[in-house]
PDB file of C-alpha atoms in Angstrom:
ATOM      1  CA  ASP A   1       0.167 -20.106 -14.714  1.00  0.00           C
ATOM      2  CA  GLY A   2       2.608 -18.850 -11.716  1.00  0.00           C
ATOM      3  CA  GLY A   3       1.713 -17.980  -7.626  1.00  0.00           C
ATOM      4  CA  ILE A   4       0.862 -18.487  -5.065  1.00  0.00           C
ATOM      5  CA  THR A   5      -1.459 -20.969  -3.705  1.00  0.00           C
ATOM      6  CA  GLN A   6      -2.903 -20.901  -0.085  1.00  0.00           C
ATOM      7  CA  SER A   7      -4.829 -23.534   1.296  1.00  0.00           C
ATOM      8  CA  PRO A   8      -7.530 -24.341   2.336  1.00  0.00           C
ATOM      9  CA  LYS A   9      -9.488 -20.952   1.889  1.00  0.00           C
ATOM     10  CA  TYR A  10     -11.467 -21.347   5.338  1.00  0.00           C
ATOM     11  CA  LEU A  11     -11.091 -23.104   8.379  1.00  0.00           C
ATOM     12  CA  PHE A  12     -12.152 -24.007  11.007  1.00  0.00           C
ATOM     13  CA  ARG A  13     -10.974 -25.783  14.401  1.00  0.00           C
ATOM     14  CA  LYS A  14     -11.982 -26.216  17.888  1.00  0.00           C
ATOM     15  CA  GLU A  15     -10.332 -24.803  20.563  1.00  0.00           C
ATOM     16  CA  GLY A  16      -7.153 -26.521  21.714  1.00  0.00           C
ATOM     17  CA  GLN A  17      -6.158 -28.464  18.434  1.00  0.00           C
ATOM     18  CA  ASN A  18      -2.893 -28.039  16.294  1.00  0.00           C
ATOM     19  CA  VAL A  19      -3.454 -26.209  12.767  1.00  0.00           C
ATOM     20  CA  THR A  20      -1.193 -27.249   9.469  1.00  0.00           C
ATOM     21  CA  LEU A  21      -1.398 -24.013   6.182  1.00  0.00           C
ATOM     22  CA  SER A  22      -0.631 -24.651   3.538  1.00  0.00           C
ATOM     23  CA  CYS A  23       1.806 -22.665   1.290  1.00  0.00           C
ATOM     24  CA  GLU A  24       3.035 -23.130  -2.219  1.00  0.00           C
ATOM     25  CA  GLN A  25       4.183 -21.662  -4.705  1.00  0.00           C
ATOM     26  CA  ASN A  26       6.231 -21.911  -8.460  1.00  0.00           C
ATOM     27  CA  LEU A  27       7.761 -18.203  -8.603  1.00  0.00           C
ATOM     28  CA  ASN A  28      10.994 -19.332  -7.352  1.00  0.00           C
ATOM     29  CA  HIS A  29      11.719 -17.245  -4.816  1.00  0.00           C
ATOM     30  CA  ASP A  30      13.770 -17.516  -2.446  1.00  0.00           C
ATOM     31  CA  ALA A  31      12.181 -15.305   0.381  1.00  0.00           C
ATOM     32  CA  MET A  32       9.092 -16.157   2.151  1.00  0.00           C
ATOM     33  CA  TYR A  33       6.094 -14.810   4.532  1.00  0.00           C
ATOM     34  CA  TRP A  34       3.252 -15.155   6.976  1.00  0.00           C
ATOM     35  CA  TYR A  35       0.687 -12.940   8.135  1.00  0.00           C
ATOM     36  CA  ARG A  36      -1.942 -12.553  10.198  1.00  0.00           C
ATOM     37  CA  GLN A  37      -4.477  -9.817  10.096  1.00  0.00           C
ATOM     38  CA  ASP A  38      -6.716  -9.162  11.887  1.00  0.00           C
ATOM     39  CA  PRO A  39     -10.053  -6.872  11.539  1.00  0.00           C
ATOM     40  CA  GLY A  40      -9.790  -3.354  10.733  1.00  0.00           C
ATOM     41  CA  GLN A  41      -5.983  -3.472  11.296  1.00  0.00           C
ATOM     42  CA  GLY A  42      -2.996  -4.142   8.817  1.00  0.00           C
ATOM     43  CA  LEU A  43      -0.935  -7.917   8.387  1.00  0.00           C
ATOM     44  CA  ARG A  44       1.537  -8.237  11.329  1.00  0.00           C
ATOM     45  CA  LEU A  45       4.780 -10.469  11.006  1.00  0.00           C
ATOM     46  CA  ILE A  46       5.062 -14.137  12.636  1.00  0.00           C
ATOM     47  CA  TYR A  47       8.240 -15.862  10.544  1.00  0.00           C
ATOM     48  CA  TYR A  48       9.074 -15.721   7.161  1.00  0.00           C
ATOM     49  CA  SER A  49      12.389 -17.730   5.493  1.00  0.00           C
ATOM     50  CA  GLN A  50      14.688 -15.779   3.582  1.00  0.00           C
ATOM     51  CA  ILE A  51      15.656 -19.603   1.806  1.00  0.00           C
ATOM     52  CA  VAL A  52      15.488 -23.665   1.825  1.00  0.00           C
ATOM     53  CA  ASN A  53      16.135 -25.080   5.648  1.00  0.00           C
ATOM     54  CA  ASP A  54      16.403 -21.723   7.477  1.00  0.00           C
ATOM     55  CA  PHE A  55      12.828 -18.994   8.970  1.00  0.00           C
ATOM     56  CA  GLN A  56      13.449 -16.572  11.222  1.00  0.00           C
ATOM     57  CA  LYS A  57      10.015 -14.678  13.902  1.00  0.00           C
ATOM     58  CA  GLY A  58       8.514 -11.594  12.850  1.00  0.00           C
ATOM     59  CA  ASP A  59       6.425  -9.941  15.690  1.00  0.00           C
ATOM     60  CA  ILE A  60       4.271 -12.409  16.844  1.00  0.00           C
ATOM     61  CA  ALA A  61       5.473 -15.587  16.094  1.00  0.00           C
ATOM     62  CA  GLU A  62       4.667 -17.653  19.654  1.00  0.00           C
ATOM     63  CA  GLY A  63       1.864 -19.241  19.533  1.00  0.00           C
ATOM     64  CA  TYR A  64       3.023 -20.288  15.573  1.00  0.00           C
ATOM     65  CA  SER A  65       5.552 -22.715  14.385  1.00  0.00           C
ATOM     66  CA  VAL A  66       6.894 -23.011  10.477  1.00  0.00           C
ATOM     67  CA  SER A  67       9.061 -24.859   8.088  1.00  0.00           C
ATOM     68  CA  ARG A  68      11.248 -24.741   5.664  1.00  0.00           C
ATOM     69  CA  GLU A  69      12.162 -27.766   3.674  1.00  0.00           C
ATOM     70  CA  LYS A  70      11.596 -26.734  -0.210  1.00  0.00           C
ATOM     71  CA  LYS A  71      11.808 -23.587  -1.878  1.00  0.00           C
ATOM     72  CA  GLU A  72       8.569 -23.670  -2.984  1.00  0.00           C
ATOM     73  CA  SER A  73       6.631 -24.918   0.378  1.00  0.00           C
ATOM     74  CA  PHE A  74       6.136 -23.187   3.623  1.00  0.00           C
ATOM     75  CA  PRO A  75       3.498 -24.878   5.799  1.00  0.00           C
ATOM     76  CA  LEU A  76       2.871 -22.736   9.122  1.00  0.00           C
ATOM     77  CA  THR A  77       1.327 -24.816  12.212  1.00  0.00           C
ATOM     78  CA  VAL A  78      -0.903 -22.447  15.021  1.00  0.00           C
ATOM     79  CA  THR A  79      -0.937 -24.343  18.091  1.00  0.00           C
ATOM     80  CA  SER A  80      -2.726 -24.800  20.852  1.00  0.00           C
ATOM     81  CA  ALA A  81      -0.957 -22.650  22.483  1.00  0.00           C
ATOM     82  CA  GLN A  82      -1.875 -19.368  20.812  1.00  0.00           C
ATOM     83  CA  LYS A  83      -4.322 -17.901  22.343  1.00  0.00           C
ATOM     84  CA  ASN A  84      -7.160 -15.771  20.229  1.00  0.00           C
ATOM     85  CA  PRO A  85      -5.988 -17.302  17.048  1.00  0.00           C
ATOM     86  CA  THR A  86      -9.084 -16.973  14.856  1.00  0.00           C
ATOM     87  CA  ALA A  87      -7.727 -14.638  11.950  1.00  0.00           C
ATOM     88  CA  PHE A  88      -7.356 -14.458   7.981  1.00  0.00           C
ATOM     89  CA  TYR A  89      -3.923 -15.270   7.886  1.00  0.00           C
ATOM     90  CA  LEU A  90      -1.301 -14.205   4.515  1.00  0.00           C
ATOM     91  CA  CYS A  91       0.979 -15.317   3.012  1.00  0.00           C
ATOM     92  CA  ALA A  92       3.776 -14.028   0.353  1.00  0.00           C
ATOM     93  CA  SER A  93       6.991 -14.247  -1.289  1.00  0.00           C
ATOM     94  CA  SER A  94       9.350 -12.604  -3.374  1.00  0.00           C
ATOM     95  CA  SER A  95      12.196 -12.537  -5.085  1.00  0.00           C
ATOM     96  CA  ARG A  96      15.424 -10.211  -4.275  1.00  0.00           C
ATOM     97  CA  GLY A  97      15.391  -7.368  -6.617  1.00  0.00           C
ATOM     98  CA  ALA A  98      12.596  -7.367  -8.393  1.00  0.00           C
ATOM     99  CA  SER A  99      10.533  -4.481  -9.097  1.00  0.00           C
ATOM    100  CA  TYR A 100       6.864  -5.575  -8.268  1.00  0.00           C
ATOM    101  CA  GLY A 101       6.723  -6.793  -4.358  1.00  0.00           C
ATOM    102  CA  TYR A 102       5.851  -9.403  -3.037  1.00  0.00           C
ATOM    103  CA  THR A 103       3.401 -11.820  -4.676  1.00  0.00           C
ATOM    104  CA  PHE A 104       0.387 -12.812  -2.352  1.00  0.00           C
ATOM    105  CA  GLY A 105      -1.698 -15.726  -1.497  1.00  0.00           C
ATOM    106  CA  SER A 106      -5.410 -15.133  -1.261  1.00  0.00           C
ATOM    107  CA  GLY A 107      -5.465 -16.105   2.052  1.00  0.00           C
ATOM    108  CA  THR A 108      -7.113 -18.271   4.171  1.00  0.00           C
ATOM    109  CA  ARG A 109      -9.834 -17.368   7.616  1.00  0.00           C
ATOM    110  CA  LEU A 110      -9.155 -20.064  10.146  1.00  0.00           C
ATOM    111  CA  THR A 111     -12.159 -20.114  12.883  1.00  0.00           C
ATOM    112  CA  VAL A 112     -11.552 -20.580  16.445  1.00  0.00           C
ATOM    113  CA  VAL A 113     -15.490 -23.046  17.500  1.00  0.00           C
TER     114      VAL A 113
ATOM    115  CA  GLU B   1      11.371   0.672  17.475  1.00  0.00           C
ATOM    116  CA  ASP B   2      10.288   0.057  14.014  1.00  0.00           C
ATOM    117  CA  LYS B   3       7.024   1.422  12.565  1.00  0.00           C
ATOM    118  CA  VAL B   4       5.255   2.491   9.607  1.00  0.00           C
ATOM    119  CA  VAL B   5       2.434   4.918  10.397  1.00  0.00           C
ATOM    120  CA  GLN B   6      -0.629   5.185   8.470  1.00  0.00           C
ATOM    121  CA  SER B   7      -3.145   7.946   8.320  1.00  0.00           C
ATOM    122  CA  PRO B   8      -6.167   8.369   8.167  1.00  0.00           C
ATOM    123  CA  LEU B   9      -7.213   5.860   9.039  1.00  0.00           C
ATOM    124  CA  SER B  10     -10.550   5.778   7.102  1.00  0.00           C
ATOM    125  CA  LEU B  11     -11.863   8.267   5.013  1.00  0.00           C
ATOM    126  CA  VAL B  12     -14.732   8.749   3.237  1.00  0.00           C
ATOM    127  CA  VAL B  13     -15.526  10.814  -0.262  1.00  0.00           C
ATOM    128  CA  HIS B  14     -18.169  11.167  -3.187  1.00  0.00           C
ATOM    129  CA  GLU B  15     -16.224  10.282  -6.680  1.00  0.00           C
ATOM    130  CA  GLY B  16     -15.349  12.764  -8.329  1.00  0.00           C
ATOM    131  CA  ASP B  17     -13.188  13.683  -4.822  1.00  0.00           C
ATOM    132  CA  THR B  18      -9.076  13.666  -4.791  1.00  0.00           C
ATOM    133  CA  VAL B  19      -7.599  12.652  -2.525  1.00  0.00           C
ATOM    134  CA  THR B  20      -3.842  12.342  -0.737  1.00  0.00           C
ATOM    135  CA  LEU B  21      -2.759   9.294   1.932  1.00  0.00           C
ATOM    136  CA  ASN B  22       0.425   9.511   3.939  1.00  0.00           C
ATOM    137  CA  CYS B  23       2.243   7.393   5.502  1.00  0.00           C
ATOM    138  CA  SER B  24       5.946   7.474   7.718  1.00  0.00           C
ATOM    139  CA  TYR B  25       7.454   5.120   8.887  1.00  0.00           C
ATOM    140  CA  GLU B  26      11.026   4.405  11.116  1.00  0.00           C
ATOM    141  CA  VAL B  27      12.903   1.680  10.098  1.00  0.00           C
ATOM    142  CA  THR B  28      16.420   0.003  10.172  1.00  0.00           C
ATOM    143  CA  ASN B  29      18.210  -0.225   7.051  1.00  0.00           C
ATOM    144  CA  PHE B  30      15.084   0.602   4.576  1.00  0.00           C
ATOM    145  CA  ARG B  31      14.773  -1.031   1.237  1.00  0.00           C
ATOM    146  CA  SER B  32      11.696   0.202   0.146  1.00  0.00           C
ATOM    147  CA  LEU B  33       8.587   1.313   0.748  1.00  0.00           C
ATOM    148  CA  LEU B  34       5.419  -0.224  -1.398  1.00  0.00           C
ATOM    149  CA  TRP B  35       1.505   1.385  -1.628  1.00  0.00           C
ATOM    150  CA  TYR B  36      -1.070  -1.797  -1.347  1.00  0.00           C
ATOM    151  CA  LYS B  37      -4.618  -2.415  -2.072  1.00  0.00           C
ATOM    152  CA  GLN B  38      -6.690  -4.648  -0.597  1.00  0.00           C
ATOM    153  CA  GLU B  39     -10.257  -5.017  -1.481  1.00  0.00           C
ATOM    154  CA  LYS B  40     -11.069  -8.292   0.507  1.00  0.00           C
ATOM    155  CA  LYS B  41      -8.691 -10.235   0.298  1.00  0.00           C
ATOM    156  CA  ALA B  42      -5.238 -10.847  -1.319  1.00  0.00           C
ATOM    157  CA  PRO B  43      -3.088  -7.133  -1.154  1.00  0.00           C
ATOM    158  CA  THR B  44      -2.728  -6.114  -5.096  1.00  0.00           C
ATOM    159  CA  PHE B  45       0.845  -4.524  -5.231  1.00  0.00           C
ATOM    160  CA  LEU B  46       0.787  -0.825  -6.470  1.00  0.00           C
ATOM    161  CA  PHE B  47       3.886   1.189  -5.792  1.00  0.00           C
ATOM    162  CA  MET B  48       7.566   0.158  -4.913  1.00  0.00           C
ATOM    163  CA  LEU B  49       9.340   3.409  -4.076  1.00  0.00           C
ATOM    164  CA  THR B  50      12.648   3.352  -3.486  1.00  0.00           C
ATOM    165  CA  SER B  51      14.160   6.812  -5.192  1.00  0.00           C
ATOM    166  CA  SER B  52      12.756  10.074  -2.752  1.00  0.00           C
ATOM    167  CA  GLY B  53      11.664  12.783  -5.491  1.00  0.00           C
ATOM    168  CA  ILE B  54      10.626  10.566  -7.676  1.00  0.00           C
ATOM    169  CA  GLU B  55       7.358   9.929  -8.203  1.00  0.00           C
ATOM    170  CA  LYS B  56       5.836   7.064  -9.846  1.00  0.00           C
ATOM    171  CA  LYS B  57       2.409   6.809 -11.426  1.00  0.00           C
ATOM    172  CA  SER B  58      -0.453   4.487 -12.525  1.00  0.00           C
ATOM    173  CA  GLY B  59      -3.562   6.200 -13.823  1.00  0.00           C
ATOM    174  CA  ARG B  60      -5.176   8.084 -11.456  1.00  0.00           C
ATOM    175  CA  LEU B  61      -3.152   6.723  -8.527  1.00  0.00           C
ATOM    176  CA  SER B  62       0.442   8.354  -8.012  1.00  0.00           C
ATOM    177  CA  SER B  63       3.303   8.045  -5.378  1.00  0.00           C
ATOM    178  CA  ILE B  64       6.550   9.947  -4.577  1.00  0.00           C
ATOM    179  CA  LEU B  65       9.333   9.045  -1.644  1.00  0.00           C
ATOM    180  CA  ASP B  66      11.269  11.409   0.995  1.00  0.00           C
ATOM    181  CA  LYS B  67      13.658   9.771   2.186  1.00  0.00           C
ATOM    182  CA  LYS B  68      14.647  12.235   4.299  1.00  0.00           C
ATOM    183  CA  GLU B  69      11.573  13.126   6.180  1.00  0.00           C
ATOM    184  CA  LEU B  70      10.232   9.331   6.273  1.00  0.00           C
ATOM    185  CA  PHE B  71       7.444   9.403   3.783  1.00  0.00           C
ATOM    186  CA  SER B  72       5.225   8.677   1.270  1.00  0.00           C
ATOM    187  CA  ILE B  73       2.008   9.474   0.415  1.00  0.00           C
ATOM    188  CA  LEU B  74      -0.339   8.401  -2.651  1.00  0.00           C
ATOM    189  CA  ASN B  75      -2.161  10.418  -3.841  1.00  0.00           C
ATOM    190  CA  ILE B  76      -5.817   9.306  -6.208  1.00  0.00           C
ATOM    191  CA  THR B  77      -7.763  12.070  -8.534  1.00  0.00           C
ATOM    192  CA  ALA B  78     -10.972  11.507 -10.438  1.00  0.00           C
ATOM    193  CA  THR B  79     -12.769   8.988  -7.451  1.00  0.00           C
ATOM    194  CA  GLN B  80     -14.785   6.483  -8.756  1.00  0.00           C
ATOM    195  CA  THR B  81     -16.880   3.794  -6.534  1.00  0.00           C
ATOM    196  CA  GLY B  82     -14.121   0.654  -7.362  1.00  0.00           C
ATOM    197  CA  ASP B  83     -11.588   2.533  -5.848  1.00  0.00           C
ATOM    198  CA  SER B  84     -13.210   1.715  -2.871  1.00  0.00           C
ATOM    199  CA  ALA B  85     -10.797  -0.262  -0.743  1.00  0.00           C
ATOM    200  CA  VAL B  86      -8.127  -0.603   2.134  1.00  0.00           C
ATOM    201  CA  TYR B  87      -5.073   1.475   1.737  1.00  0.00           C
ATOM    202  CA  LEU B  88      -1.560  -0.770   3.013  1.00  0.00           C
ATOM    203  CA  CYS B  89       1.620   1.734   2.800  1.00  0.00           C
ATOM    204  CA  ALA B  90       4.435  -1.356   3.595  1.00  0.00           C
ATOM    205  CA  VAL B  91       8.099  -0.856   3.954  1.00  0.00           C
ATOM    206  CA  GLU B  92      11.185  -3.163   3.430  1.00  0.00           C
ATOM    207  CA  TYR B  93      14.220  -2.889   5.415  1.00  0.00           C
ATOM    208  CA  GLY B  94      16.780  -4.937   6.898  1.00  0.00           C
ATOM    209  CA  GLY B  95      20.528  -6.022   5.834  1.00  0.00           C
ATOM    210  CA  SER B  96      20.596  -9.740   4.949  1.00  0.00           C
ATOM    211  CA  GLY B  97      17.686 -10.840   6.218  1.00  0.00           C
ATOM    212  CA  SER B  98      14.897  -7.653   4.873  1.00  0.00           C
ATOM    213  CA  ARG B  99      11.309  -8.298   5.807  1.00  0.00           C
ATOM    214  CA  LEU B 100       8.074  -6.107   4.483  1.00  0.00           C
ATOM    215  CA  THR B 101       6.049  -4.037   7.785  1.00  0.00           C
ATOM    216  CA  PHE B 102       2.760  -3.695   7.278  1.00  0.00           C
ATOM    217  CA  GLY B 103       0.725   0.208   8.465  1.00  0.00           C
ATOM    218  CA  GLU B 104      -3.061  -0.538  10.277  1.00  0.00           C
ATOM    219  CA  GLY B 105      -3.970   0.719   6.631  1.00  0.00           C
ATOM    220  CA  THR B 106      -6.264   3.288   4.628  1.00  0.00           C
ATOM    221  CA  GLN B 107      -9.948   2.179   3.798  1.00  0.00           C
ATOM    222  CA  LEU B 108     -11.091   4.234   1.721  1.00  0.00           C
ATOM    223  CA  THR B 109     -14.493   4.498   1.333  1.00  0.00           C
ATOM    224  CA  VAL B 110     -15.935   6.229  -1.784  1.00  0.00           C
ATOM    225  CA  ASN B 111     -19.442   7.307  -2.039  1.00  0.00           C
ATOM    226  CA  PRO B 112     -21.269   7.987  -5.526  1.00  0.00           C
TER     227      PRO B 112
END
C-alpha cells in the first residue's frame, strides 16, 4: 500500500543532543513537508521541499535542518539549537494537481528529558 | 502576513445538533483551501475547495468556499459522538513553490 511512514513513533532525547526523524513515502510525490504541532494548536510549517536537492524554510525553521537527497525521503534533524523541541512532528507529501490534498504520516512524538 | 484563522477554537454540542465551523484567510496567490479531521494522530482529509460557491458534500459533512470574502465554512449535521475531533482548515498558496498553512483548529466535542 502506498503511504508515508514516519519513524520512530515516540522519541526521547536529552537536552543538548541532536536527533533525526525519518519520513519516507512511496507515493511518487514531488513535494514533502514537515510540520510541528503543540498541544491545542494547529500545525506550523518547519521546512518544505518541492523537488529533490531543494528545500525552503517554513515559518519556524530555526533549530531544525533537513535534506532531500532522494525523492522518497525527507529526514528532519532537531538540533540542540531548538530551544523547545518537545512536540508532535508530522510529515506530509503532495502531488501537484491532486484533488485529495496532502497525505500525512502518523507522526513522531518527541520528548526532551 | 499570510494567515489562516479558525473560529470558534472550541465547541461543545449534543448529539443531533448541527454545527458550523469557520475559516478565514489572507494569503498571496491562493490555490486551494482544505479541511482535515484530526482525532489522535495524523489529520485525515475531508475536502479540497478551489472554486467559490460550489458546495462539496460527504455524508453529513459539507463545505463551501467564498473567494471574494476569503472565507470557508464546514457544516456537520446530525452530529454524532464520533465526530468529536479537531477540525483543521489549511490554505495552499504561493507560486511555483506552494505551501500549506494551517489555522489553529476547532476542537469539537459531541456529548451523548
